[in-house]
Amino acid sequence: MEKILITGSTGNNGKAILKNFSGTNIPVRAMLRDISKAPIKADNISYVEGDYEDKNSLLEALKGIESAFLVTAFEPSFPEKHAAFIHAAEQAGIKHIVQLSGLGADTSSPIDIAKWLGEAENHLIHSTLDWTILQPASFNSNFFASADEIAQQDTISGPYGSEPGATIVTVDHQDVGDVAAKILIEPAEHTGKKYILTGPEQLTYTDTADILSEALGRKISYLPISDETARLALLNAGVPERATDALAQLWPVTREWGHTIELSDHVEKILGRKPTSLKTFFDNESSQFNLREV
């Protein structure tokens, strides 16, 4: 009988956790909206359909579960979806939730995303459940959004100021997945703790372009663009206006305060190894940033 539930199993974080359990003797249940999109096939992984807006589906997904990983997309409904899951988990008798939050979570923040994260954290902290909260930095895989531009134009554009651009700290999805899996297996020692998850380095956007240049064997340059240009690009890509506005709030903050983000040793302390560097990520994923043959 499965005792662990993974939500968001078609997303990068969910898949990273499932990768840890695949082929082991630990039975795991994964929740998703469409079972036909199950990402990993393994004898010890079962799938169940669930929707944050359908309480009965959540209760069914949580039946018999002791610990769960909770993640939803960063959008205006983020706090409400977390609250719905947490309330269902209380009703189902769940013991422990590992929640994916983010850096800067704060209900009093003027930044929408930070406020959403803070509200979601508070729903869990003030529940009757044991909890662990993960606060990751920006994900390495966010660079996939620039893959076509990099492949076609040899640039990484962003509203992060003139060269060398803002300083950023990132973390690898697999590191986050590895941390979450370890906590889900042995949650007791992590109860009531918040972990900040970062990679091993602070980098400017020019540093990032140089690392990618080395991985691809050709020159990639950082291209500064205005906030309005970046905003229009998101809207043209189909990102909803409310989400676009929330992301746009982060750009001036990153330009002014990005260099103040401190590195954390929590990944290394929990996993017993160094976190994945951006260079390793780009080396492993270099094919994603090259032109594809049609």
mmCIF file of C-alpha atoms in Angstrom:
data_model
loop_
_atom_site.group_PDB
_atom_site.id
_atom_site.type_symbol
_atom_site.label_atom_id
_atom_site.label_comp_id
_atom_site.label_asym_id
_atom_site.label_seq_id
_atom_site.Cartn_x
_atom_site.Cartn_y
_atom_site.Cartn_z
ATOM 1 C CA MET A 1 0.000 0.000 0.000
ATOM 2 C CA GLU A 2 1.338 3.419 -0.955
ATOM 3 C CA LYS A 3 2.183 5.711 1.960
ATOM 4 C CA ILE A 4 3.695 8.568 -0.101
ATOM 5 C CA LEU A 5 1.816 10.858 -2.523
ATOM 6 C CA ILE A 6 3.506 13.085 -5.104
ATOM 7 C CA THR A 7 1.469 15.928 -6.608
ATOM 8 C CA GLY A 8 2.487 17.771 -9.769
ATOM 9 C CA SER A 9 3.870 14.550 -11.181
ATOM 10 C CA THR A 10 3.977 15.813 -14.777
ATOM 11 C CA GLY A 11 5.983 18.886 -13.782
ATOM 12 C CA ASN A 12 9.740 19.128 -13.424
ATOM 13 C CA ASN A 13 9.703 18.845 -9.634
ATOM 14 C CA GLY A 14 7.279 15.946 -9.493
ATOM 15 C CA LYS A 15 9.192 14.016 -12.141
ATOM 16 C CA ALA A 16 12.457 14.661 -10.301
ATOM 17 C CA ILE A 17 11.001 13.092 -7.156
ATOM 18 C CA LEU A 18 9.506 10.125 -9.010
ATOM 19 C CA LYS A 19 12.914 9.494 -10.569
ATOM 20 C CA ASN A 20 14.213 8.817 -7.043
ATOM 21 C CA PHE A 21 11.549 6.218 -6.339
ATOM 22 C CA SER A 22 11.345 4.549 -9.756
ATOM 23 C CA GLY A 23 12.376 0.898 -9.568
ATOM 24 C CA THR A 24 12.777 0.870 -5.779
ATOM 25 C CA ASN A 25 10.829 -1.231 -3.288
ATOM 26 C CA ILE A 26 9.025 1.865 -1.975
ATOM 27 C CA PRO A 27 5.446 2.071 -3.289
ATOM 28 C CA VAL A 28 4.483 5.599 -4.325
ATOM 29 C CA ARG A 29 1.266 7.182 -5.564
ATOM 30 C CA ALA A 30 1.395 10.141 -7.950
ATOM 31 C CA MET A 31 -1.460 12.572 -8.533
ATOM 32 C CA LEU A 32 -2.144 14.241 -11.856
ATOM 33 C CA ARG A 33 -5.130 15.574 -13.754
ATOM 34 C CA ASP A 34 -4.847 13.133 -16.662
ATOM 35 C CA ILE A 35 -3.540 9.603 -16.049
ATOM 36 C CA SER A 36 -2.741 9.197 -19.744
ATOM 37 C CA LYS A 37 0.097 11.694 -19.180
ATOM 38 C CA ALA A 38 1.833 9.598 -16.516
ATOM 39 C CA PRO A 39 5.534 10.505 -16.943
ATOM 40 C CA ILE A 40 7.316 7.447 -15.505
ATOM 41 C CA LYS A 41 6.278 3.820 -15.780
ATOM 42 C CA ALA A 42 7.426 1.659 -12.874
ATOM 43 C CA ASP A 43 5.918 -1.245 -10.947
ATOM 44 C CA ASN A 44 6.123 0.639 -7.652
ATOM 45 C CA ILE A 45 4.473 3.846 -8.935
ATOM 46 C CA SER A 46 0.698 4.093 -9.240
ATOM 47 C CA TYR A 47 -1.221 7.064 -10.606
ATOM 48 C CA VAL A 48 -4.464 8.664 -9.513
ATOM 49 C CA GLU A 49 -6.394 11.554 -11.020
ATOM 50 C CA GLY A 50 -6.851 14.565 -8.780
ATOM 51 C CA ASP A 51 -7.894 18.196 -9.095
ATOM 52 C CA TYR A 52 -7.327 20.911 -6.491
ATOM 53 C CA GLU A 53 -10.821 22.225 -7.201
ATOM 54 C CA ASP A 54 -12.431 18.807 -6.614
ATOM 55 C CA LYS A 55 -12.291 17.894 -2.916
ATOM 56 C CA ASN A 56 -13.573 14.360 -3.456
ATOM 57 C CA SER A 57 -10.771 13.646 -5.923
ATOM 58 C CA LEU A 58 -8.228 14.924 -3.384
ATOM 59 C CA LEU A 59 -9.665 12.739 -0.639
ATOM 60 C CA GLU A 60 -9.497 9.728 -2.949
ATOM 61 C CA ALA A 61 -5.890 10.511 -3.886
ATOM 62 C CA LEU A 62 -4.957 10.900 -0.203
ATOM 63 C CA LYS A 63 -6.603 7.690 1.010
ATOM 64 C CA GLY A 64 -4.102 5.675 3.073
ATOM 65 C CA ILE A 65 -1.297 8.205 2.546
ATOM 66 C CA GLU A 66 1.016 9.263 5.400
ATOM 67 C CA SER A 67 3.252 11.883 3.743
ATOM 68 C CA ALA A 68 2.700 14.013 0.640
ATOM 69 C CA PHE A 69 4.637 16.404 -1.587
ATOM 70 C CA LEU A 70 2.608 19.517 -2.435
ATOM 71 C CA VAL A 71 3.374 21.674 -5.465
ATOM 72 C CA THR A 72 1.257 23.821 -7.768
ATOM 73 C CA ALA A 73 2.060 26.308 -10.510
ATOM 74 C CA PHE A 74 2.990 29.836 -9.425
ATOM 75 C CA GLU A 75 -0.229 31.672 -10.314
ATOM 76 C CA PRO A 76 -2.865 33.772 -8.515
ATOM 77 C CA SER A 77 -4.748 30.654 -7.360
ATOM 78 C CA PHE A 78 -1.573 29.237 -5.735
ATOM 79 C CA PRO A 79 -2.641 29.895 -2.101
ATOM 80 C CA GLU A 80 -6.195 28.630 -2.629
ATOM 81 C CA LYS A 81 -5.026 25.388 -4.234
ATOM 82 C CA HIS A 82 -2.596 24.756 -1.397
ATOM 83 C CA ALA A 83 -5.321 25.481 1.147
ATOM 84 C CA ALA A 84 -7.696 23.042 -0.569
ATOM 85 C CA PHE A 85 -5.097 20.273 -0.526
ATOM 86 C CA ILE A 86 -4.102 20.934 3.084
ATOM 87 C CA HIS A 87 -7.719 20.857 4.275
ATOM 88 C CA ALA A 88 -8.310 17.596 2.417
ATOM 89 C CA ALA A 89 -5.104 16.171 3.917
ATOM 90 C CA GLU A 90 -6.307 17.035 7.420
ATOM 91 C CA GLN A 91 -9.616 15.322 6.744
ATOM 92 C CA ALA A 92 -7.854 12.271 5.295
ATOM 93 C CA GLY A 93 -5.582 11.889 8.334
ATOM 94 C CA ILE A 94 -2.286 12.656 6.589
ATOM 95 C CA LYS A 95 0.674 13.040 8.945
ATOM 96 C CA HIS A 96 3.217 15.144 7.025
ATOM 97 C CA ILE A 97 3.315 17.480 4.012
ATOM 98 C CA VAL A 98 6.463 18.600 2.206
ATOM 99 C CA GLN A 99 5.517 21.881 0.536
ATOM 100 C CA LEU A 100 7.356 23.490 -2.375
ATOM 101 C CA SER A 101 7.432 27.238 -1.784
ATOM 102 C CA GLY A 102 10.111 29.702 -2.895
ATOM 103 C CA LEU A 103 12.634 32.292 -1.777
ATOM 104 C CA GLY A 104 11.212 35.454 -0.282
ATOM 105 C CA ALA A 105 7.863 34.016 0.803
ATOM 106 C CA ASP A 106 6.207 36.758 2.852
ATOM 107 C CA THR A 107 2.526 37.610 3.298
ATOM 108 C CA SER A 108 3.397 41.295 3.798
ATOM 109 C CA SER A 109 5.475 41.565 0.605
ATOM 110 C CA PRO A 110 4.400 44.034 -2.113
ATOM 111 C CA ILE A 111 5.576 41.400 -4.620
ATOM 112 C CA ASP A 112 2.618 39.239 -5.644
ATOM 113 C CA ILE A 113 4.523 35.972 -6.035
ATOM 114 C CA ALA A 114 6.225 36.362 -2.642
ATOM 115 C CA LYS A 115 2.827 37.115 -1.090
ATOM 116 C CA TRP A 116 1.208 34.049 -2.706
ATOM 117 C CA LEU A 117 4.040 31.882 -1.413
ATOM 118 C CA GLY A 118 3.739 33.320 2.075
ATOM 119 C CA GLU A 119 -0.015 32.768 2.163
ATOM 120 C CA ALA A 120 0.403 29.154 1.045
ATOM 121 C CA GLU A 121 3.058 28.556 3.704
ATOM 122 C CA ASN A 122 0.788 29.991 6.390
ATOM 123 C CA HIS A 123 -2.030 27.640 5.410
ATOM 124 C CA LEU A 124 0.313 24.725 6.130
ATOM 125 C CA ILE A 125 2.024 26.136 9.217
ATOM 126 C CA HIS A 126 -1.320 26.853 10.880
ATOM 127 C CA SER A 127 -2.768 23.450 10.004
ATOM 128 C CA THR A 128 -2.811 20.390 12.259
ATOM 129 C CA LEU A 129 -0.260 18.627 10.040
ATOM 130 C CA ASP A 130 3.456 18.099 10.465
ATOM 131 C CA TRP A 131 5.278 19.997 7.751
ATOM 132 C CA THR A 132 8.524 20.754 5.975
ATOM 133 C CA ILE A 133 8.800 23.728 3.616
ATOM 134 C CA LEU A 134 11.270 23.904 0.730
ATOM 135 C CA GLN A 135 12.240 27.355 -0.543
ATOM 136 C CA PRO A 136 14.175 26.883 -3.791
ATOM 137 C CA ALA A 137 15.959 29.586 -5.745
ATOM 138 C CA SER A 138 15.159 30.110 -9.425
ATOM 139 C CA PHE A 139 15.403 26.833 -11.326
ATOM 140 C CA ASN A 140 18.165 26.052 -13.823
ATOM 141 C CA SER A 141 15.483 24.719 -16.136
ATOM 142 C CA ASN A 142 13.974 28.209 -16.445
ATOM 143 C CA PHE A 143 16.637 28.767 -19.091
ATOM 144 C CA PHE A 144 14.701 26.370 -21.331
ATOM 145 C CA ALA A 145 12.316 29.288 -21.941
ATOM 146 C CA SER A 146 15.184 30.956 -23.836
ATOM 147 C CA ALA A 147 16.190 27.813 -25.742
ATOM 148 C CA ASP A 148 14.894 28.945 -29.151
ATOM 149 C CA GLU A 149 16.480 32.381 -28.816
ATOM 150 C CA ILE A 150 19.795 30.843 -27.802
ATOM 151 C CA ALA A 151 19.689 28.338 -30.658
ATOM 152 C CA GLN A 152 18.697 30.876 -33.314
ATOM 153 C CA GLN A 153 20.342 34.114 -32.171
ATOM 154 C CA ASP A 154 23.128 33.087 -29.769
ATOM 155 C CA THR A 155 21.768 35.454 -27.114
ATOM 156 C CA ILE A 156 20.117 35.269 -23.692
ATOM 157 C CA SER A 157 17.955 38.366 -23.385
ATOM 158 C CA GLY A 158 16.445 39.616 -20.167
ATOM 159 C CA PRO A 159 15.387 42.775 -18.300
ATOM 160 C CA TYR A 160 18.301 42.541 -15.908
ATOM 161 C CA GLY A 161 20.295 45.685 -16.628
ATOM 162 C CA SER A 162 23.348 46.447 -18.718
ATOM 163 C CA GLU A 163 26.293 44.052 -18.759
ATOM 164 C CA PRO A 164 27.190 42.105 -16.747
ATOM 165 C CA GLY A 165 23.522 42.019 -15.763
ATOM 166 C CA ALA A 166 21.957 41.201 -12.434
ATOM 167 C CA THR A 167 23.368 38.568 -10.108
ATOM 168 C CA ILE A 168 21.253 35.439 -9.774
ATOM 169 C CA VAL A 169 21.259 32.254 -7.731
ATOM 170 C CA THR A 170 19.724 29.116 -9.215
ATOM 171 C CA VAL A 171 19.098 25.517 -8.186
ATOM 172 C CA ASP A 172 18.641 22.306 -10.134
ATOM 173 C CA HIS A 173 15.251 20.583 -10.223
ATOM 174 C CA GLN A 174 16.844 17.209 -9.575
ATOM 175 C CA ASP A 175 18.524 18.497 -6.427
ATOM 176 C CA VAL A 176 15.141 19.718 -5.198
ATOM 177 C CA GLY A 177 13.591 16.374 -6.108
ATOM 178 C CA ASP A 178 16.331 14.471 -4.307
ATOM 179 C CA VAL A 179 15.860 16.574 -1.166
ATOM 180 C CA ALA A 180 12.084 16.142 -1.232
ATOM 181 C CA ALA A 181 12.323 12.378 -1.725
ATOM 182 C CA LYS A 182 14.690 11.987 1.209
ATOM 183 C CA ILE A 183 12.379 13.978 3.479
ATOM 184 C CA LEU A 184 9.304 12.039 2.355
ATOM 185 C CA ILE A 185 10.991 8.753 3.255
ATOM 186 C CA GLU A 186 12.108 9.939 6.705
ATOM 187 C CA PRO A 187 10.001 13.008 7.530
ATOM 188 C CA ALA A 188 10.271 12.994 11.336
ATOM 189 C CA GLU A 189 13.698 14.639 11.579
ATOM 190 C CA HIS A 190 12.618 17.430 9.215
ATOM 191 C CA THR A 191 9.350 18.354 10.927
ATOM 192 C CA GLY A 192 8.760 22.080 11.341
ATOM 193 C CA LYS A 193 11.793 23.067 9.277
ATOM 194 C CA LYS A 194 12.224 25.387 6.311
ATOM 195 C CA TYR A 195 15.059 24.646 3.908
ATOM 196 C CA ILE A 196 16.513 27.161 1.465
ATOM 197 C CA LEU A 197 17.712 25.306 -1.620
ATOM 198 C CA THR A 198 20.340 26.902 -3.861
ATOM 199 C CA GLY A 199 23.072 25.881 -6.218
ATOM 200 C CA PRO A 200 26.756 26.423 -5.396
ATOM 201 C CA GLU A 201 27.321 29.850 -6.982
ATOM 202 C CA GLN A 202 26.204 33.427 -7.528
ATOM 203 C CA LEU A 203 26.411 34.392 -11.197
ATOM 204 C CA THR A 204 25.729 37.446 -13.324
ATOM 205 C CA TYR A 205 23.860 37.041 -16.593
ATOM 206 C CA THR A 206 27.138 37.544 -18.443
ATOM 207 C CA ASP A 207 28.672 34.748 -16.341
ATOM 208 C CA THR A 208 25.724 32.560 -17.312
ATOM 209 C CA ALA A 209 26.188 33.325 -21.009
ATOM 210 C CA ASP A 210 29.903 32.502 -20.738
ATOM 211 C CA ILE A 211 29.179 29.141 -19.077
ATOM 212 C CA LEU A 212 26.649 28.305 -21.780
ATOM 213 C CA SER A 213 29.152 29.357 -24.454
ATOM 214 C CA GLU A 214 31.605 26.806 -23.106
ATOM 215 C CA ALA A 215 28.974 24.071 -23.034
ATOM 216 C CA LEU A 216 27.833 24.750 -26.610
ATOM 217 C CA GLY A 217 31.214 25.514 -28.143
ATOM 218 C CA ARG A 218 30.067 28.862 -29.552
ATOM 219 C CA LYS A 219 29.730 32.413 -28.244
ATOM 220 C CA ILE A 220 26.496 33.183 -26.410
ATOM 221 C CA SER A 221 25.949 36.778 -25.269
ATOM 222 C CA TYR A 222 23.719 38.375 -22.668
ATOM 223 C CA LEU A 223 21.355 40.902 -24.305
ATOM 224 C CA PRO A 224 19.738 43.472 -21.981
ATOM 225 C CA ILE A 225 16.141 44.382 -22.844
ATOM 226 C CA SER A 226 13.590 46.729 -21.291
ATOM 227 C CA ASP A 227 10.900 45.626 -18.872
ATOM 228 C CA GLU A 228 8.223 46.488 -21.433
ATOM 229 C CA THR A 229 9.896 44.392 -24.144
ATOM 230 C CA ALA A 230 10.118 41.448 -21.749
ATOM 231 C CA ARG A 231 6.504 41.917 -20.683
ATOM 232 C CA LEU A 232 5.249 41.944 -24.285
ATOM 233 C CA ALA A 233 7.266 38.796 -25.009
ATOM 234 C CA LEU A 234 5.516 36.960 -22.162
ATOM 235 C CA LEU A 235 2.072 38.118 -23.281
ATOM 236 C CA ASN A 236 2.812 37.106 -26.880
ATOM 237 C CA ALA A 237 3.897 33.688 -25.591
ATOM 238 C CA GLY A 238 0.466 33.230 -24.034
ATOM 239 C CA VAL A 239 1.293 33.964 -20.402
ATOM 240 C CA PRO A 240 -1.845 35.411 -18.724
ATOM 241 C CA GLU A 241 -1.704 39.128 -17.950
ATOM 242 C CA ARG A 242 -1.978 38.680 -14.166
ATOM 243 C CA ALA A 243 0.902 36.195 -14.139
ATOM 244 C CA THR A 244 2.927 38.434 -16.469
ATOM 245 C CA ASP A 245 2.445 41.400 -14.158
ATOM 246 C CA ALA A 246 3.518 39.288 -11.184
ATOM 247 C CA LEU A 247 6.697 38.190 -12.952
ATOM 248 C CA ALA A 248 7.419 41.771 -14.026
ATOM 249 C CA GLN A 249 7.464 42.814 -10.367
ATOM 250 C CA LEU A 250 10.502 40.591 -9.857
ATOM 251 C CA TRP A 251 12.715 42.220 -12.492
ATOM 252 C CA PRO A 252 13.614 45.484 -10.718
ATOM 253 C CA VAL A 253 14.013 43.550 -7.466
ATOM 254 C CA THR A 254 16.461 41.173 -9.162
ATOM 255 C CA ARG A 255 18.422 44.068 -10.668
ATOM 256 C CA GLU A 256 18.732 45.879 -7.350
ATOM 257 C CA TRP A 257 18.911 43.067 -4.814
ATOM 258 C CA GLY A 258 19.936 39.903 -6.670
ATOM 259 C CA HIS A 259 23.502 40.185 -5.404
ATOM 260 C CA THR A 260 22.265 40.008 -1.803
ATOM 261 C CA ILE A 261 20.819 36.489 -2.112
ATOM 262 C CA GLU A 262 22.986 34.234 0.024
ATOM 263 C CA LEU A 263 23.963 30.703 -0.868
ATOM 264 C CA SER A 264 22.629 27.929 1.349
ATOM 265 C CA ASP A 265 24.272 24.669 2.405
ATOM 266 C CA HIS A 266 20.952 22.881 2.990
ATOM 267 C CA VAL A 267 21.172 20.783 -0.192
ATOM 268 C CA GLU A 268 24.614 19.526 0.801
ATOM 269 C CA LYS A 269 23.625 18.875 4.425
ATOM 270 C CA ILE A 270 20.560 16.845 3.454
ATOM 271 C CA LEU A 271 22.022 14.953 0.491
ATOM 272 C CA GLY A 272 25.637 14.654 1.606
ATOM 273 C CA ARG A 273 26.891 16.012 -1.719
ATOM 274 C CA LYS A 274 27.453 19.350 -3.417
ATOM 275 C CA PRO A 275 24.508 20.881 -5.282
ATOM 276 C CA THR A 276 24.531 20.724 -9.074
ATOM 277 C CA SER A 277 26.315 23.632 -10.748
ATOM 278 C CA LEU A 278 24.867 25.580 -13.661
ATOM 279 C CA LYS A 279 27.804 24.351 -15.750
ATOM 280 C CA THR A 280 26.829 20.733 -15.118
ATOM 281 C CA PHE A 281 23.225 21.541 -16.021
ATOM 282 C CA PHE A 282 24.211 23.210 -19.303
ATOM 283 C CA ASP A 283 26.649 20.387 -20.131
ATOM 284 C CA ASN A 284 23.918 17.792 -19.579
ATOM 285 C CA GLU A 285 21.233 19.733 -21.455
ATOM 286 C CA SER A 286 23.320 21.289 -24.247
ATOM 287 C CA SER A 287 21.210 19.657 -26.974
ATOM 288 C CA GLN A 288 18.219 21.734 -25.832
ATOM 289 C CA PHE A 289 20.010 24.935 -26.841
ATOM 290 C CA ASN A 290 21.092 23.893 -30.334
ATOM 291 C CA LEU A 291 19.162 24.178 -33.586
ATOM 292 C CA ARG A 292 17.074 21.096 -34.228
ATOM 293 C CA GLU A 293 16.852 19.428 -37.593
ATOM 294 C CA VAL A 294 13.331 19.385 -39.019
#
